[in-house]
Amino acid sequence: MTQKCAHKGCGKTFTDPEEECHYHPGAPIFHEGQKGWQCCKTRVLTFDEFLTIPPCSVGKHSVDAPILAPVQTSGPGSQKQKYPEVAPPPEIGSDGSEVYGQQQPSQQKALPKVDTASGTPPPEKKEKPLEQDDPSVPVPPGARCRRHGCEATYDGGGREDEDGKCVFHPGVPIFHEGSKGYSCCKRRVLEFDQFLKIPGCTTDRHLFAAVPKSGDEEELVSCR
Ligand SMILES: [Zn+2]
Ligand SMILES: [Zn+2]
Ligand SMILES: [Zn+2]
Ligand SMILES: [Zn+2]
C-alpha cells in the first residue's frame, strides 16, 4: 500500500514505513522577508529557495504529522499567535538515542475544544415554563415547598402522583405604591402579613427540588 508522507520537506510517497525520511520537524518561519524553518538556521529570501532548504532531521515517514501554523513575526497577521523561535526538544528514545519527528500529544491537546453547550440560547424570561419538581433529586424530609404561597413541607413519601396538592402563585411578587400582590393574579393587599396569606391561584405538584437557576424566581417587580 502506497502512502504519502506528511512531513514538511519530505512529502514523498512511500511503501516501506521503515524507510528513512528527511524532513523539517519545526514550523515555517517568515520574518522580515526571510524564510526558513523553526528547526534549523538556514534563512532564504524567496519562496522557491525556502522549498529547497535541505531537511535537517532524519526519521521515519509519517502520514499524520502534526499541523504547524506558519510563523509570521512581521507584516500583516503579526498579531496572531507566535511560536518561539526554538526547535522543539527532541524526545529521547528508550535506548538513549534522540528520536525526531515523534507525535507531540501535548500540542494536539492544546487545540481549542468545541463547546457543545455554546449553541444553547439563554432561557427566555417570558413564557417561562412552570418549574417542576425533579423526583430524581433527593430531598430531606421537612424541606419546604419552593413555590410562592405554599408552605407545605416534604413528608418523606413519594413525590410523584400528587398533582393538585400544591396551591401556589406561579408569578412573581409585585409591590406597587404600597399595594402588594403577585403577577399571576389580581388580588392586592397593603400589609406584608396579608400578602403572605394571599391564597394560591394555581394548583400543581409541590416543588421540592428544582434545577438550580440564576435565582430569578425570587426577583421583585417594583414600579416605584
Ligand atoms: Zn529544519
Ligand atoms: Zn517522509
Ligand atoms: Zn397568583
Ligand atoms: Zn407546594
PDB file of C-alpha atoms and ligand atoms in Angstrom:
ATOM      1  CA  MET A   1       0.000   0.000   0.000  1.00  0.00           C
ATOM      2  CA  THR A   2       1.346   3.410  -1.000  1.00  0.00           C
ATOM      3  CA  GLN A   3       1.093   6.289   1.457  1.00  0.00           C
ATOM      4  CA  LYS A   4       2.106   9.935   1.281  1.00  0.00           C
ATOM      5  CA  CYS A   5       4.436  11.285   3.949  1.00  0.00           C
ATOM      6  CA  ALA A   6       3.004  14.305   5.758  1.00  0.00           C
ATOM      7  CA  HIS A   7       6.384  15.563   6.978  1.00  0.00           C
ATOM      8  CA  LYS A   8       7.272  19.035   5.750  1.00  0.00           C
ATOM      9  CA  GLY A   9      10.261  18.981   3.422  1.00  0.00           C
ATOM     10  CA  CYS A  10       9.602  15.342   2.520  1.00  0.00           C
ATOM     11  CA  GLY A  11       6.154  14.695   1.112  1.00  0.00           C
ATOM     12  CA  LYS A  12       7.305  11.526  -0.634  1.00  0.00           C
ATOM     13  CA  THR A  13       5.028   8.635  -1.339  1.00  0.00           C
ATOM     14  CA  PHE A  14       6.342   5.536   0.334  1.00  0.00           C
ATOM     15  CA  THR A  15       5.520   1.883   0.764  1.00  0.00           C
ATOM     16  CA  ASP A  16       8.125   0.925   3.379  1.00  0.00           C
ATOM     17  CA  PRO A  17       7.296   2.566   6.737  1.00  0.00           C
ATOM     18  CA  GLU A  18      10.861   1.839   7.905  1.00  0.00           C
ATOM     19  CA  GLU A  19      12.354   3.954   5.101  1.00  0.00           C
ATOM     20  CA  GLU A  20      14.445   6.958   6.146  1.00  0.00           C
ATOM     21  CA  CYS A  21      12.613  10.287   5.985  1.00  0.00           C
ATOM     22  CA  HIS A  22      14.436  13.608   5.663  1.00  0.00           C
ATOM     23  CA  TYR A  23      12.245  16.480   6.796  1.00  0.00           C
ATOM     24  CA  HIS A  24      11.803  19.597   8.962  1.00  0.00           C
ATOM     25  CA  PRO A  25      10.102  18.883  12.306  1.00  0.00           C
ATOM     26  CA  GLY A  26       9.619  22.597  13.017  1.00  0.00           C
ATOM     27  CA  ALA A  27       7.162  25.145  11.680  1.00  0.00           C
ATOM     28  CA  PRO A  28       7.896  27.518   8.791  1.00  0.00           C
ATOM     29  CA  ILE A  29       9.180  30.926   9.915  1.00  0.00           C
ATOM     30  CA  PHE A  30       8.700  34.028   7.768  1.00  0.00           C
ATOM     31  CA  HIS A  31      10.473  37.025   9.283  1.00  0.00           C
ATOM     32  CA  GLU A  32      11.019  40.366   7.511  1.00  0.00           C
ATOM     33  CA  GLY A  33      11.192  38.727   4.102  1.00  0.00           C
ATOM     34  CA  GLN A  34      13.451  35.953   5.349  1.00  0.00           C
ATOM     35  CA  LYS A  35      12.109  32.448   5.192  1.00  0.00           C
ATOM     36  CA  GLY A  36      13.230  29.359   6.996  1.00  0.00           C
ATOM     37  CA  TRP A  37      12.273  26.644   9.420  1.00  0.00           C
ATOM     38  CA  GLN A  38      11.921  26.805  13.166  1.00  0.00           C
ATOM     39  CA  CYS A  39      14.060  23.679  13.448  1.00  0.00           C
ATOM     40  CA  CYS A  40      17.195  24.889  11.648  1.00  0.00           C
ATOM     41  CA  LYS A  41      19.205  28.038  10.953  1.00  0.00           C
ATOM     42  CA  THR A  42      19.051  28.382   7.161  1.00  0.00           C
ATOM     43  CA  ARG A  43      17.247  31.569   6.029  1.00  0.00           C
ATOM     44  CA  VAL A  44      16.460  32.430   2.400  1.00  0.00           C
ATOM     45  CA  LEU A  45      14.615  35.271   0.657  1.00  0.00           C
ATOM     46  CA  THR A  46      12.433  33.590  -1.962  1.00  0.00           C
ATOM     47  CA  PHE A  47       9.728  31.047  -1.518  1.00  0.00           C
ATOM     48  CA  ASP A  48      11.326  28.778  -4.134  1.00  0.00           C
ATOM     49  CA  GLU A  49      14.574  28.690  -2.159  1.00  0.00           C
ATOM     50  CA  PHE A  50      12.602  28.108   1.017  1.00  0.00           C
ATOM     51  CA  LEU A  51      11.066  24.994  -0.512  1.00  0.00           C
ATOM     52  CA  THR A  52      14.526  23.622  -1.316  1.00  0.00           C
ATOM     53  CA  ILE A  53      16.155  24.144   2.105  1.00  0.00           C
ATOM     54  CA  PRO A  54      17.695  20.735   2.820  1.00  0.00           C
ATOM     55  CA  PRO A  55      15.796  18.845   5.517  1.00  0.00           C
ATOM     56  CA  CYS A  56      17.606  18.980   8.840  1.00  0.00           C
ATOM     57  CA  SER A  57      16.215  15.910  10.548  1.00  0.00           C
ATOM     58  CA  VAL A  58      16.081  12.218   9.800  1.00  0.00           C
ATOM     59  CA  GLY A  59      13.325   9.946  10.981  1.00  0.00           C
ATOM     60  CA  LYS A  60      10.610   7.714   9.679  1.00  0.00           C
ATOM     61  CA  HIS A  61       7.861   8.722   7.294  1.00  0.00           C
ATOM     62  CA  SER A  62       4.579   9.644   8.886  1.00  0.00           C
ATOM     63  CA  VAL A  63       1.144  10.083   7.375  1.00  0.00           C
ATOM     64  CA  ASP A  64      -0.246  12.160  10.226  1.00  0.00           C
ATOM     65  CA  ALA A  65       2.384  14.689  11.267  1.00  0.00           C
ATOM     66  CA  PRO A  66       1.046  17.494  13.475  1.00  0.00           C
ATOM     67  CA  ILE A  67      -0.083  20.521  11.514  1.00  0.00           C
ATOM     68  CA  LEU A  68       2.004  23.550  12.459  1.00  0.00           C
ATOM     69  CA  ALA A  69       0.867  27.036  11.575  1.00  0.00           C
ATOM     70  CA  PRO A  70       3.374  29.217   9.716  1.00  0.00           C
ATOM     71  CA  VAL A  71       5.127  31.739  11.958  1.00  0.00           C
ATOM     72  CA  GLN A  72       4.758  35.369  10.926  1.00  0.00           C
ATOM     73  CA  THR A  73       6.826  37.776  13.002  1.00  0.00           C
ATOM     74  CA  SER A  74       6.234  40.871  10.879  1.00  0.00           C
ATOM     75  CA  GLY A  75       3.823  42.288   8.362  1.00  0.00           C
ATOM     76  CA  PRO A  76       0.120  41.539   8.172  1.00  0.00           C
ATOM     77  CA  GLY A  77      -1.025  38.852  10.543  1.00  0.00           C
ATOM     78  CA  SER A  78       1.709  39.600  13.065  1.00  0.00           C
ATOM     79  CA  GLN A  79      -0.928  39.887  15.776  1.00  0.00           C
ATOM     80  CA  LYS A  80      -1.608  36.195  15.510  1.00  0.00           C
ATOM     81  CA  GLN A  81      -0.193  33.675  17.913  1.00  0.00           C
ATOM     82  CA  LYS A  82       3.569  33.404  17.649  1.00  0.00           C
ATOM     83  CA  TYR A  83       5.688  30.367  18.140  1.00  0.00           C
ATOM     84  CA  PRO A  84       9.001  30.727  19.948  1.00  0.00           C
ATOM     85  CA  GLU A  85      11.984  30.580  17.620  1.00  0.00           C
ATOM     86  CA  VAL A  86      13.419  27.473  19.194  1.00  0.00           C
ATOM     87  CA  ALA A  87      13.330  23.922  17.998  1.00  0.00           C
ATOM     88  CA  PRO A  88      11.108  21.573  19.981  1.00  0.00           C
ATOM     89  CA  PRO A  89      13.244  19.396  22.247  1.00  0.00           C
ATOM     90  CA  PRO A  90      13.897  16.007  20.679  1.00  0.00           C
ATOM     91  CA  GLU A  91      12.457  13.070  22.511  1.00  0.00           C
ATOM     92  CA  ILE A  92      14.918  10.645  24.000  1.00  0.00           C
ATOM     93  CA  GLY A  93      14.289   7.077  22.928  1.00  0.00           C
ATOM     94  CA  SER A  94      14.443   4.149  25.307  1.00  0.00           C
ATOM     95  CA  ASP A  95      17.916   3.279  24.015  1.00  0.00           C
ATOM     96  CA  GLY A  96      19.176   6.781  24.795  1.00  0.00           C
ATOM     97  CA  SER A  97      19.138   7.993  21.199  1.00  0.00           C
ATOM     98  CA  GLU A  98      17.318  11.126  20.184  1.00  0.00           C
ATOM     99  CA  VAL A  99      14.179  10.419  18.225  1.00  0.00           C
ATOM    100  CA  TYR A 100      12.967  13.139  15.917  1.00  0.00           C
ATOM    101  CA  GLY A 101       9.577  13.594  14.443  1.00  0.00           C
ATOM    102  CA  GLN A 102       7.560  11.899  17.148  1.00  0.00           C
ATOM    103  CA  GLN A 103       3.994  12.979  17.611  1.00  0.00           C
ATOM    104  CA  GLN A 104       3.633  15.529  20.374  1.00  0.00           C
ATOM    105  CA  PRO A 105       0.368  14.787  22.159  1.00  0.00           C
ATOM    106  CA  SER A 106       0.576  17.974  24.236  1.00  0.00           C
ATOM    107  CA  GLN A 107       0.484  20.001  21.036  1.00  0.00           C
ATOM    108  CA  GLN A 108      -2.685  18.294  19.902  1.00  0.00           C
ATOM    109  CA  LYS A 109      -4.371  18.704  23.264  1.00  0.00           C
ATOM    110  CA  ALA A 110      -3.742  22.443  23.030  1.00  0.00           C
ATOM    111  CA  LEU A 111      -6.290  22.707  20.237  1.00  0.00           C
ATOM    112  CA  PRO A 112      -9.410  24.569  21.383  1.00  0.00           C
ATOM    113  CA  LYS A 113     -12.206  22.280  22.413  1.00  0.00           C
ATOM    114  CA  VAL A 114     -15.550  22.571  20.698  1.00  0.00           C
ATOM    115  CA  ASP A 115     -18.022  23.800  23.259  1.00  0.00           C
ATOM    116  CA  THR A 116     -21.179  21.855  22.528  1.00  0.00           C
ATOM    117  CA  ALA A 117     -23.170  23.829  25.096  1.00  0.00           C
ATOM    118  CA  SER A 118     -22.479  27.212  23.486  1.00  0.00           C
ATOM    119  CA  GLY A 119     -25.247  26.709  20.950  1.00  0.00           C
ATOM    120  CA  THR A 120     -27.904  26.684  23.657  1.00  0.00           C
ATOM    121  CA  PRO A 121     -29.687  30.038  23.851  1.00  0.00           C
ATOM    122  CA  PRO A 122     -30.150  31.548  27.316  1.00  0.00           C
ATOM    123  CA  PRO A 123     -33.541  30.809  28.862  1.00  0.00           C
ATOM    124  CA  GLU A 124     -36.210  33.332  27.953  1.00  0.00           C
ATOM    125  CA  LYS A 125     -37.796  35.217  30.801  1.00  0.00           C
ATOM    126  CA  LYS A 126     -41.108  35.482  29.016  1.00  0.00           C
ATOM    127  CA  GLU A 127     -43.327  32.430  28.802  1.00  0.00           C
ATOM    128  CA  LYS A 128     -41.059  30.619  31.206  1.00  0.00           C
ATOM    129  CA  PRO A 129     -42.409  27.086  31.605  1.00  0.00           C
ATOM    130  CA  LEU A 130     -43.508  26.337  35.143  1.00  0.00           C
ATOM    131  CA  GLU A 131     -40.678  24.839  37.113  1.00  0.00           C
ATOM    132  CA  GLN A 132     -41.418  21.261  38.074  1.00  0.00           C
ATOM    133  CA  ASP A 133     -40.153  19.064  40.862  1.00  0.00           C
ATOM    134  CA  ASP A 134     -37.375  16.680  39.889  1.00  0.00           C
ATOM    135  CA  PRO A 135     -38.145  13.400  41.725  1.00  0.00           C
ATOM    136  CA  SER A 136     -34.669  12.084  40.910  1.00  0.00           C
ATOM    137  CA  VAL A 137     -33.120  14.707  43.206  1.00  0.00           C
ATOM    138  CA  PRO A 138     -33.183  13.542  46.843  1.00  0.00           C
ATOM    139  CA  VAL A 139     -34.838  15.923  49.304  1.00  0.00           C
ATOM    140  CA  PRO A 140     -34.603  15.652  53.113  1.00  0.00           C
ATOM    141  CA  PRO A 141     -37.944  15.238  54.939  1.00  0.00           C
ATOM    142  CA  GLY A 142     -39.156  18.600  56.203  1.00  0.00           C
ATOM    143  CA  ALA A 143     -37.909  20.548  53.179  1.00  0.00           C
ATOM    144  CA  ARG A 144     -40.170  23.482  52.280  1.00  0.00           C
ATOM    145  CA  CYS A 145     -42.048  23.611  49.000  1.00  0.00           C
ATOM    146  CA  ARG A 146     -40.349  26.308  46.941  1.00  0.00           C
ATOM    147  CA  ARG A 147     -43.485  27.682  45.314  1.00  0.00           C
ATOM    148  CA  HIS A 148     -44.798  31.132  46.284  1.00  0.00           C
ATOM    149  CA  GLY A 149     -47.756  30.969  48.650  1.00  0.00           C
ATOM    150  CA  CYS A 150     -47.322  27.267  49.518  1.00  0.00           C
ATOM    151  CA  GLU A 151     -45.963  26.346  52.909  1.00  0.00           C
ATOM    152  CA  ALA A 152     -46.073  22.563  52.566  1.00  0.00           C
ATOM    153  CA  THR A 153     -43.117  20.535  53.784  1.00  0.00           C
ATOM    154  CA  TYR A 154     -41.888  17.241  52.399  1.00  0.00           C
ATOM    155  CA  ASP A 155     -43.189  14.283  54.429  1.00  0.00           C
ATOM    156  CA  GLY A 156     -40.603  11.808  53.139  1.00  0.00           C
ATOM    157  CA  GLY A 157     -43.082   9.919  50.955  1.00  0.00           C
ATOM    158  CA  GLY A 158     -43.360   9.632  47.208  1.00  0.00           C
ATOM    159  CA  ARG A 159     -43.215  12.936  45.356  1.00  0.00           C
ATOM    160  CA  GLU A 160     -44.838  11.794  42.132  1.00  0.00           C
ATOM    161  CA  ASP A 161     -48.551  11.393  41.515  1.00  0.00           C
ATOM    162  CA  GLU A 162     -49.558  14.253  43.781  1.00  0.00           C
ATOM    163  CA  ASP A 163     -50.982  16.661  41.212  1.00  0.00           C
ATOM    164  CA  GLY A 164     -53.100  19.410  42.689  1.00  0.00           C
ATOM    165  CA  LYS A 165     -51.720  19.173  46.217  1.00  0.00           C
ATOM    166  CA  CYS A 166     -49.771  22.400  45.873  1.00  0.00           C
ATOM    167  CA  VAL A 167     -51.774  25.657  45.876  1.00  0.00           C
ATOM    168  CA  PHE A 168     -49.428  28.447  44.912  1.00  0.00           C
ATOM    169  CA  HIS A 169     -48.628  31.518  42.813  1.00  0.00           C
ATOM    170  CA  PRO A 170     -46.658  30.812  39.628  1.00  0.00           C
ATOM    171  CA  GLY A 171     -45.951  34.530  39.182  1.00  0.00           C
ATOM    172  CA  VAL A 172     -43.533  36.854  40.958  1.00  0.00           C
ATOM    173  CA  PRO A 173     -44.290  39.227  43.867  1.00  0.00           C
ATOM    174  CA  ILE A 174     -45.302  42.734  42.802  1.00  0.00           C
ATOM    175  CA  PHE A 175     -45.004  45.658  45.212  1.00  0.00           C
ATOM    176  CA  HIS A 176     -46.519  48.818  43.749  1.00  0.00           C
ATOM    177  CA  GLU A 177     -47.167  52.044  45.698  1.00  0.00           C
ATOM    178  CA  GLY A 178     -47.801  50.169  48.908  1.00  0.00           C
ATOM    179  CA  SER A 179     -50.049  47.510  47.403  1.00  0.00           C
ATOM    180  CA  LYS A 180     -48.693  44.007  47.332  1.00  0.00           C
ATOM    181  CA  GLY A 181     -49.638  41.012  45.243  1.00  0.00           C
ATOM    182  CA  TYR A 182     -48.461  38.528  42.645  1.00  0.00           C
ATOM    183  CA  SER A 183     -48.073  38.992  38.911  1.00  0.00           C
ATOM    184  CA  CYS A 184     -50.221  35.896  38.298  1.00  0.00           C
ATOM    185  CA  CYS A 185     -53.451  37.099  39.912  1.00  0.00           C
ATOM    186  CA  LYS A 186     -55.407  40.291  40.666  1.00  0.00           C
ATOM    187  CA  ARG A 187     -55.542  40.210  44.460  1.00  0.00           C
ATOM    188  CA  ARG A 188     -53.719  43.204  46.050  1.00  0.00           C
ATOM    189  CA  VAL A 189     -53.219  43.890  49.761  1.00  0.00           C
ATOM    190  CA  LEU A 190     -51.465  46.598  51.779  1.00  0.00           C
ATOM    191  CA  GLU A 191     -49.847  44.665  54.626  1.00  0.00           C
ATOM    192  CA  PHE A 192     -46.962  42.270  54.192  1.00  0.00           C
ATOM    193  CA  ASP A 193     -48.661  39.789  56.546  1.00  0.00           C
ATOM    194  CA  GLN A 194     -51.742  39.814  54.333  1.00  0.00           C
ATOM    195  CA  PHE A 195     -49.580  39.451  51.244  1.00  0.00           C
ATOM    196  CA  LEU A 196     -48.077  36.260  52.670  1.00  0.00           C
ATOM    197  CA  LYS A 197     -51.595  34.888  53.166  1.00  0.00           C
ATOM    198  CA  ILE A 198     -52.981  35.559  49.674  1.00  0.00           C
ATOM    199  CA  PRO A 199     -54.357  32.133  48.702  1.00  0.00           C
ATOM    200  CA  GLY A 200     -52.583  30.478  45.812  1.00  0.00           C
ATOM    201  CA  CYS A 201     -54.272  30.867  42.457  1.00  0.00           C
ATOM    202  CA  THR A 202     -52.907  27.744  40.763  1.00  0.00           C
ATOM    203  CA  THR A 203     -52.632  24.089  41.734  1.00  0.00           C
ATOM    204  CA  ASP A 204     -49.933  21.636  40.709  1.00  0.00           C
ATOM    205  CA  ARG A 205     -47.367  19.359  42.303  1.00  0.00           C
ATOM    206  CA  HIS A 206     -45.151  20.665  45.090  1.00  0.00           C
ATOM    207  CA  LEU A 207     -41.725  21.842  44.037  1.00  0.00           C
ATOM    208  CA  PHE A 208     -39.154  20.473  46.463  1.00  0.00           C
ATOM    209  CA  ALA A 209     -36.137  20.034  44.202  1.00  0.00           C
ATOM    210  CA  ALA A 210     -35.710  22.452  41.353  1.00  0.00           C
ATOM    211  CA  VAL A 211     -32.986  22.557  38.771  1.00  0.00           C
ATOM    212  CA  PRO A 212     -30.637  25.271  40.107  1.00  0.00           C
ATOM    213  CA  LYS A 213     -31.109  28.506  38.207  1.00  0.00           C
ATOM    214  CA  SER A 214     -29.827  32.058  38.400  1.00  0.00           C
ATOM    215  CA  GLY A 215     -32.311  32.873  41.148  1.00  0.00           C
ATOM    216  CA  ASP A 216     -34.730  34.995  39.132  1.00  0.00           C
ATOM    217  CA  GLU A 217     -37.569  33.140  40.873  1.00  0.00           C
ATOM    218  CA  GLU A 218     -37.232  35.481  43.822  1.00  0.00           C
ATOM    219  CA  GLU A 219     -36.885  38.759  41.994  1.00  0.00           C
ATOM    220  CA  LEU A 220     -39.305  41.514  42.911  1.00  0.00           C
ATOM    221  CA  VAL A 221     -41.091  43.659  40.360  1.00  0.00           C
ATOM    222  CA  SER A 222     -41.254  47.218  41.612  1.00  0.00           C
ATOM    223  CA  CYS A 223     -42.974  50.097  39.856  1.00  0.00           C
ATOM    224  CA  ARG A 224     -41.804  52.854  42.160  1.00  0.00           C
TER     225      ARG A 224
HETATM  226 ZN    ZN B   1      14.735  22.163   9.579  1.00  0.00          ZN
HETATM  227 ZN    ZN B   2       8.857  11.426   4.831  1.00  0.00          ZN
HETATM  228 ZN    ZN B   3     -51.284  34.117  41.947  1.00  0.00          ZN
HETATM  229 ZN    ZN B   4     -46.301  23.380  47.316  1.00  0.00          ZN
END
